[in-house]
Tab-separated table of C-alpha atoms in Angstrom:
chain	number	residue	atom	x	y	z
A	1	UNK	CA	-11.059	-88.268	5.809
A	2	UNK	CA	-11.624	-85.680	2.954
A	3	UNK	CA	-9.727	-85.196	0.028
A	4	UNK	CA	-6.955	-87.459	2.143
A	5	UNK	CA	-3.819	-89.593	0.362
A	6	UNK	CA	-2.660	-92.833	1.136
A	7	UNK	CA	0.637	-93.388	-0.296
A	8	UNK	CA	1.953	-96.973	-0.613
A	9	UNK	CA	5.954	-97.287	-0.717
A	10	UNK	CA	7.364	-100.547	-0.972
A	11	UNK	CA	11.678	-99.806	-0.777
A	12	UNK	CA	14.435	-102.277	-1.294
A	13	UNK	CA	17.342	-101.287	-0.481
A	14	UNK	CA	16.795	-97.962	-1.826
A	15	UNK	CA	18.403	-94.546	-0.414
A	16	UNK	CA	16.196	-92.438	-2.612
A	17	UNK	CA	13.734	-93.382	-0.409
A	18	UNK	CA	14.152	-90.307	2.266
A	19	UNK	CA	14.347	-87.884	-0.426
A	20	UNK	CA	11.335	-88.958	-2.369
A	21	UNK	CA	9.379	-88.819	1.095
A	22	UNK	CA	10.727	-85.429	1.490
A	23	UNK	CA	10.349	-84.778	-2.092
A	24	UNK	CA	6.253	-85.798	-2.116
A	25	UNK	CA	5.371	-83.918	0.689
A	26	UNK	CA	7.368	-80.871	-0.244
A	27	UNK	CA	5.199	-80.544	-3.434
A	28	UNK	CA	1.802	-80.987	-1.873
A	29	UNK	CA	-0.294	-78.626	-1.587
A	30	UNK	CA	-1.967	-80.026	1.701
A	31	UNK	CA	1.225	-82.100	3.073
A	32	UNK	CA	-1.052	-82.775	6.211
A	33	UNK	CA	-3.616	-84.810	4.174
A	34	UNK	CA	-0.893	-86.744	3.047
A	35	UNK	CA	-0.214	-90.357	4.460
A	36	UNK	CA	2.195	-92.938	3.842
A	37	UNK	CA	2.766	-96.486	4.091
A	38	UNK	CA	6.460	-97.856	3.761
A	39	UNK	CA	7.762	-101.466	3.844
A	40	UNK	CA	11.203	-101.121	3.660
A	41	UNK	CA	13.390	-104.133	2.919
A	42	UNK	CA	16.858	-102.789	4.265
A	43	UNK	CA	20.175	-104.578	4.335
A	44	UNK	CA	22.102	-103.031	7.980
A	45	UNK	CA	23.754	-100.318	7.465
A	46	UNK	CA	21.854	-98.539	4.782
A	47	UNK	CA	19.975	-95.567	5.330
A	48	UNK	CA	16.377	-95.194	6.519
A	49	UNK	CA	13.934	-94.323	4.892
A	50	UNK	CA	12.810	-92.000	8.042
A	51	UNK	CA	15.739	-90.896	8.377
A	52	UNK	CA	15.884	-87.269	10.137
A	53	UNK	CA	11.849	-87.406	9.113
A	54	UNK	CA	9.496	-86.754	11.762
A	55	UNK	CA	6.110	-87.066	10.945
A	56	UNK	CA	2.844	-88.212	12.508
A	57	UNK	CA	1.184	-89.248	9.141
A	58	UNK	CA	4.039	-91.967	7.937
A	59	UNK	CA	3.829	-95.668	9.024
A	60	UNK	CA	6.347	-98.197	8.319
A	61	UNK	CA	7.334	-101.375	8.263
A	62	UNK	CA	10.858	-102.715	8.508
A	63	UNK	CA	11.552	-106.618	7.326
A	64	UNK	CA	15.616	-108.046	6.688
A	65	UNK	CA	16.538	-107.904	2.969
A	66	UNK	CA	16.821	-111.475	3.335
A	67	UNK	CA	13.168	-111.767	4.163
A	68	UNK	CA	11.798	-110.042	0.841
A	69	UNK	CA	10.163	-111.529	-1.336
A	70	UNK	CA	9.425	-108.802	-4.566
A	71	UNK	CA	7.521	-105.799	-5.223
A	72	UNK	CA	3.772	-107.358	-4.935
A	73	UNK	CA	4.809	-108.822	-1.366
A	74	UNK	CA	5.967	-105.492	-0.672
A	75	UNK	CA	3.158	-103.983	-1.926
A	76	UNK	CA	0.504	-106.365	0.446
A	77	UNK	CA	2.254	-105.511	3.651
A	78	UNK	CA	2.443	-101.416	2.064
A	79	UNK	CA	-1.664	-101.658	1.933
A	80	UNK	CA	-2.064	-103.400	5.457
A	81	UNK	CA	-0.972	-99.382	6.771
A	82	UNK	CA	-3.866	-98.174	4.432
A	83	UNK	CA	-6.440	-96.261	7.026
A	84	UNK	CA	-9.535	-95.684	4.783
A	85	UNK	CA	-8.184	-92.724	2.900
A	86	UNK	CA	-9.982	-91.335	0.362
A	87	UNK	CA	-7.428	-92.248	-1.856
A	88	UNK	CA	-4.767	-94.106	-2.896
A	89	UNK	CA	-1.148	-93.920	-4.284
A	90	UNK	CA	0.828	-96.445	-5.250
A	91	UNK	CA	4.650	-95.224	-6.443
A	92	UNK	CA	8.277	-96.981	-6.614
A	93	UNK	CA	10.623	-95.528	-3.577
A	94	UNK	CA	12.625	-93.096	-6.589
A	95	UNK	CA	10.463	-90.716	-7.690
A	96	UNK	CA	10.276	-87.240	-8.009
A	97	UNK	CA	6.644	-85.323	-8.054
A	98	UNK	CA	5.548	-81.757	-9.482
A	99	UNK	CA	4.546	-78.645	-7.590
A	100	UNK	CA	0.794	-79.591	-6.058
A	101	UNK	CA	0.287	-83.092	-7.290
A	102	UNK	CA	-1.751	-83.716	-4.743
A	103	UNK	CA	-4.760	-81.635	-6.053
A	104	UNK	CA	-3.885	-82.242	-9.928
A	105	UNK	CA	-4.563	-86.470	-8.868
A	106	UNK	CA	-7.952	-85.294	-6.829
A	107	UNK	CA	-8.733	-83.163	-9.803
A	108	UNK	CA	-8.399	-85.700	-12.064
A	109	UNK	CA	-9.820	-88.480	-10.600
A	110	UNK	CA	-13.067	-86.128	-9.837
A	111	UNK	CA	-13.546	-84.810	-13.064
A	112	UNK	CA	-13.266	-87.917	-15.090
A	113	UNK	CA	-16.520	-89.105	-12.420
A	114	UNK	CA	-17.808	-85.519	-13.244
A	115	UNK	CA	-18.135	-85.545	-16.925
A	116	UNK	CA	-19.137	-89.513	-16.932
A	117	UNK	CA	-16.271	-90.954	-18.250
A	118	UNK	CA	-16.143	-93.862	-15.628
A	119	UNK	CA	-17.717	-93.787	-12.216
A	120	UNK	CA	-14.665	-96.258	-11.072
A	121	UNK	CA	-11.302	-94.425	-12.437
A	122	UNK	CA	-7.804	-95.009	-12.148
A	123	UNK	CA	-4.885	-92.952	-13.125
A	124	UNK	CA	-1.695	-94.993	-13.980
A	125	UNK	CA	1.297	-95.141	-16.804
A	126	UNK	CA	5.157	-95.424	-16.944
A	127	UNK	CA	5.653	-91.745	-15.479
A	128	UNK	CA	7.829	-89.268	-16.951
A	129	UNK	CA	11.969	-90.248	-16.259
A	130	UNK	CA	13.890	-88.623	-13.412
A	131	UNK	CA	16.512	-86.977	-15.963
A	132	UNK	CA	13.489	-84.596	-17.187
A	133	UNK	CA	13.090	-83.460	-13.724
A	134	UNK	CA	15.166	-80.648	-13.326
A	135	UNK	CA	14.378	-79.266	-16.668
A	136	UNK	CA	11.351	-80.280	-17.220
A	137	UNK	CA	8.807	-77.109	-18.191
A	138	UNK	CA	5.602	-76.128	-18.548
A	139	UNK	CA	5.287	-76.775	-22.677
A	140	UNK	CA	5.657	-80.325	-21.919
A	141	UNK	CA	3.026	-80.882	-18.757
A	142	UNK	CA	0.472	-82.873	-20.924
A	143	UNK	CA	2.904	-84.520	-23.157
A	144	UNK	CA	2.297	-87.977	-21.318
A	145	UNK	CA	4.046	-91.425	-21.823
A	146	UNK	CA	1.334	-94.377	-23.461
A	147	UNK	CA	1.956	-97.830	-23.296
A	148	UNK	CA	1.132	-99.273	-27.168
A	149	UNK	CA	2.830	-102.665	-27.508
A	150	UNK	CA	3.485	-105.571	-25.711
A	151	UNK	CA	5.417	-108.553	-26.071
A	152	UNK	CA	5.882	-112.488	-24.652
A	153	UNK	CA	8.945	-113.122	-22.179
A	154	UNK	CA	10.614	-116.444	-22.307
A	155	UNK	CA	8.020	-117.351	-18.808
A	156	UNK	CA	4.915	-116.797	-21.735
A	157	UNK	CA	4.038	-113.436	-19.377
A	158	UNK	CA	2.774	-110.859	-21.198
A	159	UNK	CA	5.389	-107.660	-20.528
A	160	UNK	CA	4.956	-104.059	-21.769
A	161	UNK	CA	7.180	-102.374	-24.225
A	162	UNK	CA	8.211	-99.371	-22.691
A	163	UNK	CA	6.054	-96.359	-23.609
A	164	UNK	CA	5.547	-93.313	-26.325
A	165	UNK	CA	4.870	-90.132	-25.799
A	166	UNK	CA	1.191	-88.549	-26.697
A	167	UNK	CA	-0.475	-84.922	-26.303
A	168	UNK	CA	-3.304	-85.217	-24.395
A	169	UNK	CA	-4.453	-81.783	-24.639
A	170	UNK	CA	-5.494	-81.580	-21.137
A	171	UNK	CA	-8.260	-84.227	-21.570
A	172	UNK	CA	-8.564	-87.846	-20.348
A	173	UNK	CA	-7.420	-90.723	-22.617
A	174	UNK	CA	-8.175	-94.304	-21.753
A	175	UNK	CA	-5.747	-97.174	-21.194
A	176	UNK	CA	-5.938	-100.720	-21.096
A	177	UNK	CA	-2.339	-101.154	-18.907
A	178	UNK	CA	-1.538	-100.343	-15.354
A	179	UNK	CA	1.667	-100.102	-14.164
A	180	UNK	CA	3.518	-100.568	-10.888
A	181	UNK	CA	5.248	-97.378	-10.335
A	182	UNK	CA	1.992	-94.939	-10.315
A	183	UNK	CA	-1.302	-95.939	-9.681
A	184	UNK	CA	-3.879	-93.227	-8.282
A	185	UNK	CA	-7.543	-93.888	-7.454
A	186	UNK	CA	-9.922	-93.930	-4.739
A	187	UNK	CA	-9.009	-95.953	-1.720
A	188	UNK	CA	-12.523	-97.667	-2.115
A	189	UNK	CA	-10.831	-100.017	-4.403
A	190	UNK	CA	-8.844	-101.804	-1.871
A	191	UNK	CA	-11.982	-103.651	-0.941
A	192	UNK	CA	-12.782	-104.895	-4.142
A	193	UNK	CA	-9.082	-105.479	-5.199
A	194	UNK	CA	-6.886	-106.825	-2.521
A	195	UNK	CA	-3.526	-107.169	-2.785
A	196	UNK	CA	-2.254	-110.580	-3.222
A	197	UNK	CA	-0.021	-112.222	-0.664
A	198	UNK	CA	0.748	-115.409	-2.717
A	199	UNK	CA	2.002	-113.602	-5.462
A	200	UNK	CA	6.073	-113.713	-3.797
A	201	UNK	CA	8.703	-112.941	-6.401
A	202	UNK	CA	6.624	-111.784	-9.231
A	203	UNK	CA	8.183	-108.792	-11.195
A	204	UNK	CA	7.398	-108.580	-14.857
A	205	UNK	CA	3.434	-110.294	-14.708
A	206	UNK	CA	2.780	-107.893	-11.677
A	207	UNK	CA	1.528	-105.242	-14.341
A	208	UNK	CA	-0.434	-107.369	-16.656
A	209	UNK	CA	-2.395	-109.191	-13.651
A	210	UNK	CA	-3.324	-105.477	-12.438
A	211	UNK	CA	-4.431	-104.662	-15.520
A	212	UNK	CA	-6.835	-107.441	-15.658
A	213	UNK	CA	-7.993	-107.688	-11.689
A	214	UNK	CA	-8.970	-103.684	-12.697
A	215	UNK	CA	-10.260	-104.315	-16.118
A	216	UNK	CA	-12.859	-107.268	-14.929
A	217	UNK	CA	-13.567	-105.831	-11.469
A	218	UNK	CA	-15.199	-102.645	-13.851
A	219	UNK	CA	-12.474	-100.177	-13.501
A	220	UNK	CA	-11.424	-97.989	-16.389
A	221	UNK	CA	-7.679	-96.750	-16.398
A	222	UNK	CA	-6.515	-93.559	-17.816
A	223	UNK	CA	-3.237	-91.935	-18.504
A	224	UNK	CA	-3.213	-88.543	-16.350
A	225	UNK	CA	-3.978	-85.494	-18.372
A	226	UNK	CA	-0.762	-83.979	-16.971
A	227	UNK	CA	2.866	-85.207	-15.649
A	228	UNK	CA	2.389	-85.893	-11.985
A	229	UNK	CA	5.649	-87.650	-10.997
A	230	UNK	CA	9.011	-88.906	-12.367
A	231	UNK	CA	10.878	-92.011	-11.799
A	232	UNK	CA	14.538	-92.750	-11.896
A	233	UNK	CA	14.349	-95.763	-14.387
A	234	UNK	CA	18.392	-96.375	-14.631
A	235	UNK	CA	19.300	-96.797	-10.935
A	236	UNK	CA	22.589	-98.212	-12.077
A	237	UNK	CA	25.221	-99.896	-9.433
A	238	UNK	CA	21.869	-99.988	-6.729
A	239	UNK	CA	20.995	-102.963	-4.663
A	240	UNK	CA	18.274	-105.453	-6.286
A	241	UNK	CA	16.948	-108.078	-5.095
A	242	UNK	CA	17.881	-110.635	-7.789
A	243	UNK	CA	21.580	-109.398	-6.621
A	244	UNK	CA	21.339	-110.283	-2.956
A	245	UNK	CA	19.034	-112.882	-3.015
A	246	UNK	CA	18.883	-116.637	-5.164
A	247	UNK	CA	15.302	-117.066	-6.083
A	248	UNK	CA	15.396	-118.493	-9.394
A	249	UNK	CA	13.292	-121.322	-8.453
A	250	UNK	CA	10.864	-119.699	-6.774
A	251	UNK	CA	10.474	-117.120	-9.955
A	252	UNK	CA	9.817	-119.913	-12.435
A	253	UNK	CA	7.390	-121.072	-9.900
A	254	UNK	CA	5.124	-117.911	-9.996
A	255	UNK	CA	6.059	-116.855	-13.452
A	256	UNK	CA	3.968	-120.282	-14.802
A	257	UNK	CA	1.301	-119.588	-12.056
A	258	UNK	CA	1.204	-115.902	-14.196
A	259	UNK	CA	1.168	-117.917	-17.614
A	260	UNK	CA	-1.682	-120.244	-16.556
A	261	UNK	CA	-3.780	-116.950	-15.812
A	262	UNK	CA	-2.998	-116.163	-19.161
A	263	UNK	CA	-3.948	-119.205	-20.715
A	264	UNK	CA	-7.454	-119.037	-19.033
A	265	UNK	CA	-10.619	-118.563	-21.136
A	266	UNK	CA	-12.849	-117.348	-18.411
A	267	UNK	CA	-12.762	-115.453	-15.006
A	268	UNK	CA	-14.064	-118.366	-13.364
A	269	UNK	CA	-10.852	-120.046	-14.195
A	270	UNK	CA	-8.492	-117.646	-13.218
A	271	UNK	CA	-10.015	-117.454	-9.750
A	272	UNK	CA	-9.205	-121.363	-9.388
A	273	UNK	CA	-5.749	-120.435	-9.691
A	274	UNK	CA	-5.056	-117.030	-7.807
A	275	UNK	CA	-5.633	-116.510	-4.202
A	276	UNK	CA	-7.394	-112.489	-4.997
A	277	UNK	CA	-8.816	-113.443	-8.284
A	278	UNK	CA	-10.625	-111.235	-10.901
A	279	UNK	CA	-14.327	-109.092	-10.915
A	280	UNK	CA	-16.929	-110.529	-12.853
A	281	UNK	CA	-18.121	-106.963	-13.913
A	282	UNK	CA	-16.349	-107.581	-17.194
A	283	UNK	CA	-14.934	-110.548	-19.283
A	284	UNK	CA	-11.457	-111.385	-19.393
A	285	UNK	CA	-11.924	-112.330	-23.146
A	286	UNK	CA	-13.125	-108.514	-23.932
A	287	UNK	CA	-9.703	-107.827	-21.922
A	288	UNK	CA	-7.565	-109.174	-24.285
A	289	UNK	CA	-9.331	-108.651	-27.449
A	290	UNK	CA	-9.411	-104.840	-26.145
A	291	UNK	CA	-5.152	-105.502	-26.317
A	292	UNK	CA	-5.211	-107.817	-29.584
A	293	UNK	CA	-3.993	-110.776	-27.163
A	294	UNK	CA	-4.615	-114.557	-28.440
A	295	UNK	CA	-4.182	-116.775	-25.562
């Protein structure tokens, strides 16, 4: 399917959901290349994410609230809907895009392989928030948010610091981090990089695990040249999962299986411990001396 979007939507709980369906396809320039995937995690009596949508190109599935499990969980049964796209979109279920995203992503992705800055790229960062939406303008299109630091949680998981802002003057600036709430590639990538189905509960190492499956399977990752979406980062008084749901066992469980990734010196060793392990295009040690990590 040319130039054709997969969109993976995993949605607890969440009625921004609709609009940011109706939102996405709204500012696409070729709505009908667009597809989606949903897994919505829904609680009875709140809204649909289909609801008063009617459209041949979006696939869902429906579980209990009580039967989710976190965003990566989420995220498997999102990619099981995947059709062999040509490529793939991973967002959060509150976001907000700009006019034609669709062919900025394409462009992007196609002219980093054009000019031979990586023949396997990715597009992610922390996108823009949802209070710059409405005002947002076209001064600030390529001022793009840049994860620098990082820290250690209390679970010895690597988490990212929030982001700065950078210029990118149009052009395509490398990052070592991807991040959960965009991620835009080719849909290729699904068969080297399978989502995990053993990875139930996992919030804060979700990131940092990308960011290495990508890094030692050969990928490069790249903030976008220009703002493609916004994200609604506050989403105070909304339903969350560590609300409606006591897991606190289960997250210390697979918050140490993160931490013994982490402690690992070699890929070989990290594939011993995760069910869809990392590439061996790439060392994990270059990984984390490319971040200034001592494990």
């Amino acid at each position: 399917m040319s130039d054709s979007i997969f969109i993976s939507i995993a949605s607890y709980r969440d009625n921004s959901c609709n609009e940011t369906i109706k939102n996405l396809l709204k500012m696409a320039k070729f709505p009908d290349n667009i597809y989606i995937g949903i897994c919505q995690q829904n609680k009875e009596g709140d809204q649909d994410a289909l609801y008063d949508i009617n459209n041949p190109n979006i696939n869902i599935i429906r579980i209990s609230y009580k039967d989710a499990k976190g965003p990566v969980y989420a995220r498997y049964l999102c990619s099981k809907l995947y059709n062999n796209e040509k490529y793939f979109m991973q967002i959060d279920s509150h976001s907000k895009f700009i006019k034609h995203w669709d062919i900025k992503s394409i462009y992007a992705i196609k002219n980093i392989k054009k000019y031979n800055l990586s023949s396997k790229p990715v597009l992610s960062h922390y996108p823009r928030s949802m209070k710059d939406y409405d005002s947002f303008s076209d001064s600030k299109r390529n001022n793009i948010t840049y994860i620098k630091d990082f820290s250690i949680n209390n679970y010895n998981v690597i988490k990212f610091n929030g982001a700065r802002f950078i210029q990118t003057n149009n052009s395509f600036i490398k990052t070592p981090f991807v991040t959960g709430g965009f991620i835009f590639t080719e849909g290729s990538f699904l068969k080297d990089i399978p989502y995990d189905n053993e990875l139930e509960y996992l919030f804060t190492g979700e990131e940092i695990l990308n960011s290495i499956r990508f890094y030692t399977h050969g990928y490069d990752i790249f903030i976008p040249n220009e703002n493609i979406i916004f994200h609604n980062y506050i989403r105070k008084n909304e339903p969350k999962l560590w609300d409606d749901v006591y897991y606190i066992d289960k997250k210390i469980k697979i918050n140490k299986k993160i931490a013994d990734v982490l402690k690992c010196k070699n890929n070989y060793d990290i594939n011993k411990i995760i069910n869809k392990g990392v590439g061996y295009v790439r060392n994990v040690n270059d990984y984390y001396k490319l971040i200034n990590y001592i494990n």
